[in-house]
Amino acid sequence: VITILTGGTGGAKFVDGLRRVVPPEELTIIVNTGDDHEWWGLYVSPDVDSITYVLANMLSNERGWGVRGDTFHCLQAMKELGEPAWFSVGDRDLATHLLRTKLLAEGRTLSDATAHISQKLGVRSRILPMSDMRVDTHVDTPAGDLSFEEYFVKRRYQDPVKAVRFVGAAEAVPADGVLEAITSAQAVFLAPSNPVTSIGPILAVPGIREALKATSAPVVAISPIIGKAAVSGPAAGLMVAQGIEVSISGVAAAYSDFLDVLIADLADSALAESLASNRPQVHCTDILMRTAEDKARIARTVLTLALPEILAEPAAEAQ
Amino acid sequence: VITILTGGTGGAKFVDGLRRVVPPEELTIIVNTGDDHEWWGLYVSPDVDSITYVLANMLSNERGWGVRGDTFHCLQAMKELGEPAWFSVGDRDLATHLLRTKLLAEGRTLSDATAHISQKLGVRSRILPMSDMRVDTHVDTPAGDLSFEEYFVKRRYQDPVKAVRFVGAAEAVPADGVLEAITSAQAVFLAPSNPVTSIGPILAVPGIREALKATSAPVVAISPIIGKAAVSGPAAGLMVAQGIEVSISGVAAAYSDFLDVLIADLADSALAESLASNRPQVHCTDILMRTAEDKARIARTVLTLALPEILAEPAAEAQ
């Protein structure tokens, strides 16, 4: 079993690559839920949804979130009813939120709801929310204390970031199966996700970081940073606010207590060499994922580094 | 002010006629909520919605319910997720249910939610649910005790009806404004709605029937029955189960304690004459509403009978 820690659009792209080169039954994905929020009275779990949709081959590639080819008629009607409309929910996407909210209202856990929905959509990988308890990522800015989605979507991450907090993390426990998925994995991958608000909330759940240190599996991260900038999204500003250098060096330092290998871009080869004496080991390749071929190639590179034997026989690539 | 008691598709058609010939501010509509039910975790109020949509000029004329031109992508996605899909909710229609459910969850009453939504949609008439307390119409059949929507939509009213019950009616109180809208009206109209499951639940709320008896306004009903059959829907079978004759004579008897005038179809002229000595007075006209012109004509007929002075000056007809 290969276990992936993920969040955000970079994470979904990486998982998209893996599902193309590994039998999906072999993948367990531990997903950030710090972005979860209530919208129109429904429980929305953006990162869980993106991973579910990508594994169900339903994710919109253009948008990087939501359902491919979805319409937005309910959203338009909500707008006309005077309701907030800054968080885009498609009509098909809405079904996922409705069903999850109903299952949670019936007393099911987020893990149960996630398993139920992904199974109905034909997903054969295992998707685990990091915790069944609420952990809310808050971004403290001069404009106030914002929920992650307010900061990221509503205000398009334009506010200077003073601090990031994971409200509820200290009291949270990992969802069933999360620790075991890390300790019993053949390999653990950290997707090229924002280290602060995608991987950060996962690591803030007590026990998960310890499991990463304890596991005998190789732990491999793909850098979300190339040079001095994030491949996409608000990672750079958030890293600065958390005192993390915006470079592969900063990423390596943030994960230094458990990371074995960092996959960096070829553009960072010089810096990679200067880091050579320390853990983690740094391996450079082209890490930009533009096409399905890019995604599969990176997945194969990561697998080869972590589990040379797994790719010994050429796998039939999935669509 | 003109007050209308209504439910079902016949009721929406009648209100559609009235809004074309009377300033909408003059109309107060008291609506059946016995069909209200939870669907996908949302609070759906089918008759309130139909009246809201017709007054907002949004009702689908082809279907007689829901929003004109609506799509059903969320419904399709729910079906694919294995959820029940026998109750059709359109994508735009869904916004109404989401907002209502959210307002109720915030502690607002159904009256408040109805006023909020109708105001946002530009409705200038007053729409009052019969009660802010739950009254659930149950239909007892050989197949079991069904909710009204199960009987009507899911099973297409094919089950023999043993009895009809309005669960919660005895403890319910009329919503704010309902009794006053009846007692202070210039005229009270009963739409050509099913007397058992559309008008019946309204009359089952303690105080409403008494207000109809007490009001000094003329009370005029349009028959939902022509000859020995309902114009549409399951009224006939439900009337038989309640011991009401399926004829204008049965309708007159059901409302005899408060009704002044019954508008019947020309096809029932002979029977109307035989009823001439009793209350209510029966007036025959063509009551089938196929077109917008039919609806407006019937609205004018009813108004002329109830309030001859109101149509003295030719009104500018609304679209």
PDB file of N, CA and C in Angstrom, chain A residues 39-42 70-71 73-78 80-84 91-96 98-99 102-103 116-117 120-121, chain B residues 39-42 70-71 73-78 80-84 91-96 98-99 102-103 116-117 120-121:
ATOM      1  N   TRP A  39     -21.538  25.752   3.788  1.00  0.00           N
ATOM      2  CA  TRP A  39     -21.914  26.608   2.674  1.00  0.00           C
ATOM      3  C   TRP A  39     -23.361  26.332   2.336  1.00  0.00           C
ATOM      4  N   TRP A  40     -24.205  27.373   2.394  1.00  0.00           N
ATOM      5  CA  TRP A  40     -25.652  27.217   2.161  1.00  0.00           C
ATOM      6  C   TRP A  40     -26.221  26.141   3.095  1.00  0.00           C
ATOM      7  N   GLY A  41     -25.637  26.023   4.282  1.00  0.00           N
ATOM      8  CA  GLY A  41     -26.120  25.019   5.228  1.00  0.00           C
ATOM      9  C   GLY A  41     -25.597  23.618   4.976  1.00  0.00           C
ATOM     10  N   LEU A  42     -24.744  23.464   3.967  1.00  0.00           N
ATOM     11  CA  LEU A  42     -24.200  22.136   3.634  1.00  0.00           C
ATOM     12  C   LEU A  42     -22.747  22.024   4.083  1.00  0.00           C
ATOM     13  N   ASP A  70     -19.651  20.488 -15.347  1.00  0.00           N
ATOM     14  CA  ASP A  70     -20.772  20.822 -14.462  1.00  0.00           C
ATOM     15  C   ASP A  70     -21.406  22.150 -14.884  1.00  0.00           C
ATOM     16  N   THR A  71     -22.673  22.317 -14.472  1.00  0.00           N
ATOM     17  CA  THR A  71     -23.393  23.576 -14.680  1.00  0.00           C
ATOM     18  C   THR A  71     -23.537  24.286 -13.328  1.00  0.00           C
ATOM     19  N   HIS A  73     -26.399  26.312 -12.295  1.00  0.00           N
ATOM     20  CA  HIS A  73     -27.731  26.925 -12.277  1.00  0.00           C
ATOM     21  C   HIS A  73     -28.231  27.185 -10.865  1.00  0.00           C
ATOM     22  N   CYS A  74     -27.945  26.282  -9.951  1.00  0.00           N
ATOM     23  CA  CYS A  74     -28.370  26.505  -8.563  1.00  0.00           C
ATOM     24  C   CYS A  74     -27.619  27.716  -7.989  1.00  0.00           C
ATOM     25  N   LEU A  75     -26.341  27.781  -8.273  1.00  0.00           N
ATOM     26  CA  LEU A  75     -25.533  28.930  -7.815  1.00  0.00           C
ATOM     27  C   LEU A  75     -26.139  30.249  -8.290  1.00  0.00           C
ATOM     28  N   GLN A  76     -26.514  30.287  -9.559  1.00  0.00           N
ATOM     29  CA  GLN A  76     -27.109  31.493 -10.126  1.00  0.00           C
ATOM     30  C   GLN A  76     -28.425  31.826  -9.401  1.00  0.00           C
ATOM     31  N   ALA A  77     -29.215  30.790  -9.134  1.00  0.00           N
ATOM     32  CA  ALA A  77     -30.493  31.008  -8.445  1.00  0.00           C
ATOM     33  C   ALA A  77     -30.260  31.486  -7.010  1.00  0.00           C
ATOM     34  N   MET A  78     -29.237  30.955  -6.354  1.00  0.00           N
ATOM     35  CA  MET A  78     -28.919  31.412  -4.994  1.00  0.00           C
ATOM     36  C   MET A  78     -28.527  32.887  -5.010  1.00  0.00           C
ATOM     37  N   GLU A  80     -29.518  35.096  -7.126  1.00  0.00           N
ATOM     38  CA  GLU A  80     -30.739  35.878  -7.339  1.00  0.00           C
ATOM     39  C   GLU A  80     -31.592  35.935  -6.074  1.00  0.00           C
ATOM     40  N   LEU A  81     -31.436  34.946  -5.195  1.00  0.00           N
ATOM     41  CA  LEU A  81     -32.145  34.960  -3.912  1.00  0.00           C
ATOM     42  C   LEU A  81     -31.398  35.800  -2.871  1.00  0.00           C
ATOM     43  N   GLY A  82     -30.296  36.410  -3.280  1.00  0.00           N
ATOM     44  CA  GLY A  82     -29.570  37.295  -2.364  1.00  0.00           C
ATOM     45  C   GLY A  82     -28.581  36.574  -1.475  1.00  0.00           C
ATOM     46  N   GLU A  83     -28.315  35.306  -1.760  1.00  0.00           N
ATOM     47  CA  GLU A  83     -27.376  34.539  -0.943  1.00  0.00           C
ATOM     48  C   GLU A  83     -25.948  34.703  -1.468  1.00  0.00           C
ATOM     49  N   PRO A  84     -24.953  34.474  -0.604  1.00  0.00           N
ATOM     50  CA  PRO A  84     -23.566  34.582  -1.055  1.00  0.00           C
ATOM     51  C   PRO A  84     -23.284  33.568  -2.166  1.00  0.00           C
ATOM     52  N   ASP A  91     -23.900  22.158 -10.098  1.00  0.00           N
ATOM     53  CA  ASP A  91     -25.146  21.435  -9.834  1.00  0.00           C
ATOM     54  C   ASP A  91     -24.892  19.961  -9.516  1.00  0.00           C
ATOM     55  N   ARG A  92     -23.943  19.339 -10.205  1.00  0.00           N
ATOM     56  CA  ARG A  92     -23.630  17.935  -9.920  1.00  0.00           C
ATOM     57  C   ARG A  92     -22.805  17.831  -8.628  1.00  0.00           C
ATOM     58  N   ASP A  93     -21.892  18.759  -8.457  1.00  0.00           N
ATOM     59  CA  ASP A  93     -21.080  18.839  -7.237  1.00  0.00           C
ATOM     60  C   ASP A  93     -21.980  18.945  -5.999  1.00  0.00           C
ATOM     61  N   LEU A  94     -23.055  19.689  -6.147  1.00  0.00           N
ATOM     62  CA  LEU A  94     -24.001  19.898  -5.054  1.00  0.00           C
ATOM     63  C   LEU A  94     -24.521  18.577  -4.497  1.00  0.00           C
ATOM     64  N   ALA A  95     -24.695  17.600  -5.363  1.00  0.00           N
ATOM     65  CA  ALA A  95     -25.205  16.295  -4.908  1.00  0.00           C
ATOM     66  C   ALA A  95     -24.268  15.698  -3.860  1.00  0.00           C
ATOM     67  N   THR A  96     -22.973  15.831  -4.083  1.00  0.00           N
ATOM     68  CA  THR A  96     -21.994  15.315  -3.118  1.00  0.00           C
ATOM     69  C   THR A  96     -22.175  15.990  -1.756  1.00  0.00           C
ATOM     70  N   LEU A  98     -24.852  17.563  -0.623  1.00  0.00           N
ATOM     71  CA  LEU A  98     -26.157  17.207  -0.051  1.00  0.00           C
ATOM     72  C   LEU A  98     -26.082  15.846   0.623  1.00  0.00           C
ATOM     73  N   LEU A  99     -25.491  14.881  -0.083  1.00  0.00           N
ATOM     74  CA  LEU A  99     -25.439  13.530   0.476  1.00  0.00           C
ATOM     75  C   LEU A  99     -24.546  13.491   1.711  1.00  0.00           C
ATOM     76  N   LYS A 102     -26.345  15.024   4.644  1.00  0.00           N
ATOM     77  CA  LYS A 102     -27.406  14.124   5.123  1.00  0.00           C
ATOM     78  C   LYS A 102     -26.799  12.992   5.954  1.00  0.00           C
ATOM     79  N   LEU A 103     -25.701  12.413   5.470  1.00  0.00           N
ATOM     80  CA  LEU A 103     -25.068  11.310   6.200  1.00  0.00           C
ATOM     81  C   LEU A 103     -24.535  11.802   7.546  1.00  0.00           C
ATOM     82  N   HIS A 116     -18.600   6.140   1.687  1.00  0.00           N
ATOM     83  CA  HIS A 116     -19.879   5.875   1.012  1.00  0.00           C
ATOM     84  C   HIS A 116     -19.922   6.558  -0.357  1.00  0.00           C
ATOM     85  N   ILE A 117     -19.595   7.849  -0.370  1.00  0.00           N
ATOM     86  CA  ILE A 117     -19.679   8.622  -1.614  1.00  0.00           C
ATOM     87  C   ILE A 117     -18.661   8.107  -2.632  1.00  0.00           C
ATOM     88  N   LYS A 120     -19.758   4.838  -4.146  1.00  0.00           N
ATOM     89  CA  LYS A 120     -20.849   5.021  -5.110  1.00  0.00           C
ATOM     90  C   LYS A 120     -20.331   5.550  -6.442  1.00  0.00           C
ATOM     91  N   LEU A 121     -19.235   6.315  -6.387  1.00  0.00           N
ATOM     92  CA  LEU A 121     -18.676   6.884  -7.618  1.00  0.00           C
ATOM     93  C   LEU A 121     -17.647   5.945  -8.250  1.00  0.00           C
TER      94      LEU A 121
ATOM     95  N   TRP B  39     -36.528  16.128   1.933  1.00  0.00           N
ATOM     96  CA  TRP B  39     -36.013  15.489   0.728  1.00  0.00           C
ATOM     97  C   TRP B  39     -34.528  15.804   0.627  1.00  0.00           C
ATOM     98  N   TRP B  40     -33.680  14.773   0.614  1.00  0.00           N
ATOM     99  CA  TRP B  40     -32.229  14.960   0.596  1.00  0.00           C
ATOM    100  C   TRP B  40     -31.787  15.840   1.775  1.00  0.00           C
ATOM    101  N   GLY B  41     -32.519  15.752   2.874  1.00  0.00           N
ATOM    102  CA  GLY B  41     -32.176  16.558   4.044  1.00  0.00           C
ATOM    103  C   GLY B  41     -32.691  17.983   3.996  1.00  0.00           C
ATOM    104  N   LEU B  42     -33.405  18.322   2.923  1.00  0.00           N
ATOM    105  CA  LEU B  42     -33.913  19.691   2.781  1.00  0.00           C
ATOM    106  C   LEU B  42     -35.412  19.736   3.059  1.00  0.00           C
ATOM    107  N   ASP B  70     -36.053  24.845 -15.985  1.00  0.00           N
ATOM    108  CA  ASP B  70     -35.043  24.341 -15.051  1.00  0.00           C
ATOM    109  C   ASP B  70     -34.343  23.096 -15.622  1.00  0.00           C
ATOM    110  N   THR B  71     -33.154  22.847 -15.103  1.00  0.00           N
ATOM    111  CA  THR B  71     -32.404  21.633 -15.454  1.00  0.00           C
ATOM    112  C   THR B  71     -32.423  20.687 -14.244  1.00  0.00           C
ATOM    113  N   HIS B  73     -29.666  18.466 -13.228  1.00  0.00           N
ATOM    114  CA  HIS B  73     -28.341  17.844 -13.155  1.00  0.00           C
ATOM    115  C   HIS B  73     -28.022  17.331 -11.760  1.00  0.00           C
ATOM    116  N   CYS B  74     -28.419  18.055 -10.740  1.00  0.00           N
ATOM    117  CA  CYS B  74     -28.178  17.578  -9.381  1.00  0.00           C
ATOM    118  C   CYS B  74     -28.983  16.297  -9.136  1.00  0.00           C
ATOM    119  N   LEU B  75     -30.220  16.294  -9.589  1.00  0.00           N
ATOM    120  CA  LEU B  75     -31.070  15.092  -9.452  1.00  0.00           C
ATOM    121  C   LEU B  75     -30.395  13.873 -10.079  1.00  0.00           C
ATOM    122  N   GLN B  76     -29.871  14.069 -11.277  1.00  0.00           N
ATOM    123  CA  GLN B  76     -29.193  12.976 -11.973  1.00  0.00           C
ATOM    124  C   GLN B  76     -27.976  12.502 -11.164  1.00  0.00           C
ATOM    125  N   ALA B  77     -27.226  13.458 -10.622  1.00  0.00           N
ATOM    126  CA  ALA B  77     -26.040  13.103  -9.825  1.00  0.00           C
ATOM    127  C   ALA B  77     -26.451  12.376  -8.541  1.00  0.00           C
ATOM    128  N   MET B  78     -27.550  12.795  -7.929  1.00  0.00           N
ATOM    129  CA  MET B  78     -28.029  12.106  -6.727  1.00  0.00           C
ATOM    130  C   MET B  78     -28.408  10.664  -7.061  1.00  0.00           C
ATOM    131  N   GLU B  80     -27.130   8.859  -9.397  1.00  0.00           N
ATOM    132  CA  GLU B  80     -25.871   8.121  -9.600  1.00  0.00           C
ATOM    133  C   GLU B  80     -25.191   7.822  -8.266  1.00  0.00           C
ATOM    134  N   LEU B  81     -25.472   8.632  -7.264  1.00  0.00           N
ATOM    135  CA  LEU B  81     -24.929   8.377  -5.920  1.00  0.00           C
ATOM    136  C   LEU B  81     -25.788   7.375  -5.149  1.00  0.00           C
ATOM    137  N   GLY B  82     -26.829   6.858  -5.796  1.00  0.00           N
ATOM    138  CA  GLY B  82     -27.655   5.838  -5.158  1.00  0.00           C
ATOM    139  C   GLY B  82     -28.756   6.392  -4.281  1.00  0.00           C
ATOM    140  N   GLU B  83     -28.989   7.695  -4.368  1.00  0.00           N
ATOM    141  CA  GLU B  83     -30.036   8.307  -3.546  1.00  0.00           C
ATOM    142  C   GLU B  83     -31.386   8.267  -4.268  1.00  0.00           C
ATOM    143  N   PRO B  84     -32.477   8.329  -3.504  1.00  0.00           N
ATOM    144  CA  PRO B  84     -33.799   8.323  -4.144  1.00  0.00           C
ATOM    145  C   PRO B  84     -33.951   9.525  -5.070  1.00  0.00           C
ATOM    146  N   ASP B  91     -32.469  22.184 -10.650  1.00  0.00           N
ATOM    147  CA  ASP B  91     -31.282  22.836 -10.100  1.00  0.00           C
ATOM    148  C   ASP B  91     -31.600  24.228  -9.547  1.00  0.00           C
ATOM    149  N   ARG B  92     -32.457  24.967 -10.234  1.00  0.00           N
ATOM    150  CA  ARG B  92     -32.822  26.293  -9.731  1.00  0.00           C
ATOM    151  C   ARG B  92     -33.795  26.171  -8.561  1.00  0.00           C
ATOM    152  N   ASP B  93     -34.712  25.235  -8.672  1.00  0.00           N
ATOM    153  CA  ASP B  93     -35.675  24.947  -7.605  1.00  0.00           C
ATOM    154  C   ASP B  93     -34.935  24.610  -6.301  1.00  0.00           C
ATOM    155  N   LEU B  94     -33.841  23.896  -6.450  1.00  0.00           N
ATOM    156  CA  LEU B  94     -33.031  23.478  -5.298  1.00  0.00           C
ATOM    157  C   LEU B  94     -32.605  24.672  -4.446  1.00  0.00           C
ATOM    158  N   ALA B  95     -32.330  25.793  -5.093  1.00  0.00           N
ATOM    159  CA  ALA B  95     -31.903  26.988  -4.356  1.00  0.00           C
ATOM    160  C   ALA B  95     -32.971  27.393  -3.342  1.00  0.00           C
ATOM    161  N   THR B  96     -34.228  27.314  -3.740  1.00  0.00           N
ATOM    162  CA  THR B  96     -35.325  27.657  -2.836  1.00  0.00           C
ATOM    163  C   THR B  96     -35.312  26.745  -1.609  1.00  0.00           C
ATOM    164  N   LEU B  98     -32.773  24.951  -0.438  1.00  0.00           N
ATOM    165  CA  LEU B  98     -31.554  25.193   0.344  1.00  0.00           C
ATOM    166  C   LEU B  98     -31.735  26.404   1.241  1.00  0.00           C
ATOM    167  N   LEU B  99     -32.229  27.487   0.654  1.00  0.00           N
ATOM    168  CA  LEU B  99     -32.378  28.715   1.438  1.00  0.00           C
ATOM    169  C   LEU B  99     -33.419  28.530   2.534  1.00  0.00           C
ATOM    170  N   LYS B 102     -31.982  26.458   5.342  1.00  0.00           N
ATOM    171  CA  LYS B 102     -31.015  27.253   6.096  1.00  0.00           C
ATOM    172  C   LYS B 102     -31.730  28.226   7.038  1.00  0.00           C
ATOM    173  N   LEU B 103     -32.750  28.899   6.541  1.00  0.00           N
ATOM    174  CA  LEU B 103     -33.483  29.855   7.382  1.00  0.00           C
ATOM    175  C   LEU B 103     -34.175  29.135   8.542  1.00  0.00           C
ATOM    176  N   HIS B 116     -39.387  35.829   3.107  1.00  0.00           N
ATOM    177  CA  HIS B 116     -38.049  36.200   2.650  1.00  0.00           C
ATOM    178  C   HIS B 116     -37.833  35.784   1.199  1.00  0.00           C
ATOM    179  N   ILE B 117     -38.131  34.523   0.913  1.00  0.00           N
ATOM    180  CA  ILE B 117     -37.888  33.996  -0.438  1.00  0.00           C
ATOM    181  C   ILE B 117     -38.783  34.695  -1.457  1.00  0.00           C
ATOM    182  N   LYS B 120     -37.533  38.161  -2.196  1.00  0.00           N
ATOM    183  CA  LYS B 120     -36.330  38.158  -3.038  1.00  0.00           C
ATOM    184  C   LYS B 120     -36.676  37.884  -4.498  1.00  0.00           C
ATOM    185  N   LEU B 121     -37.750  37.134  -4.723  1.00  0.00           N
ATOM    186  CA  LEU B 121     -38.141  36.805  -6.095  1.00  0.00           C
ATOM    187  C   LEU B 121     -39.094  37.849  -6.680  1.00  0.00           C
TER     188      LEU B 121
END
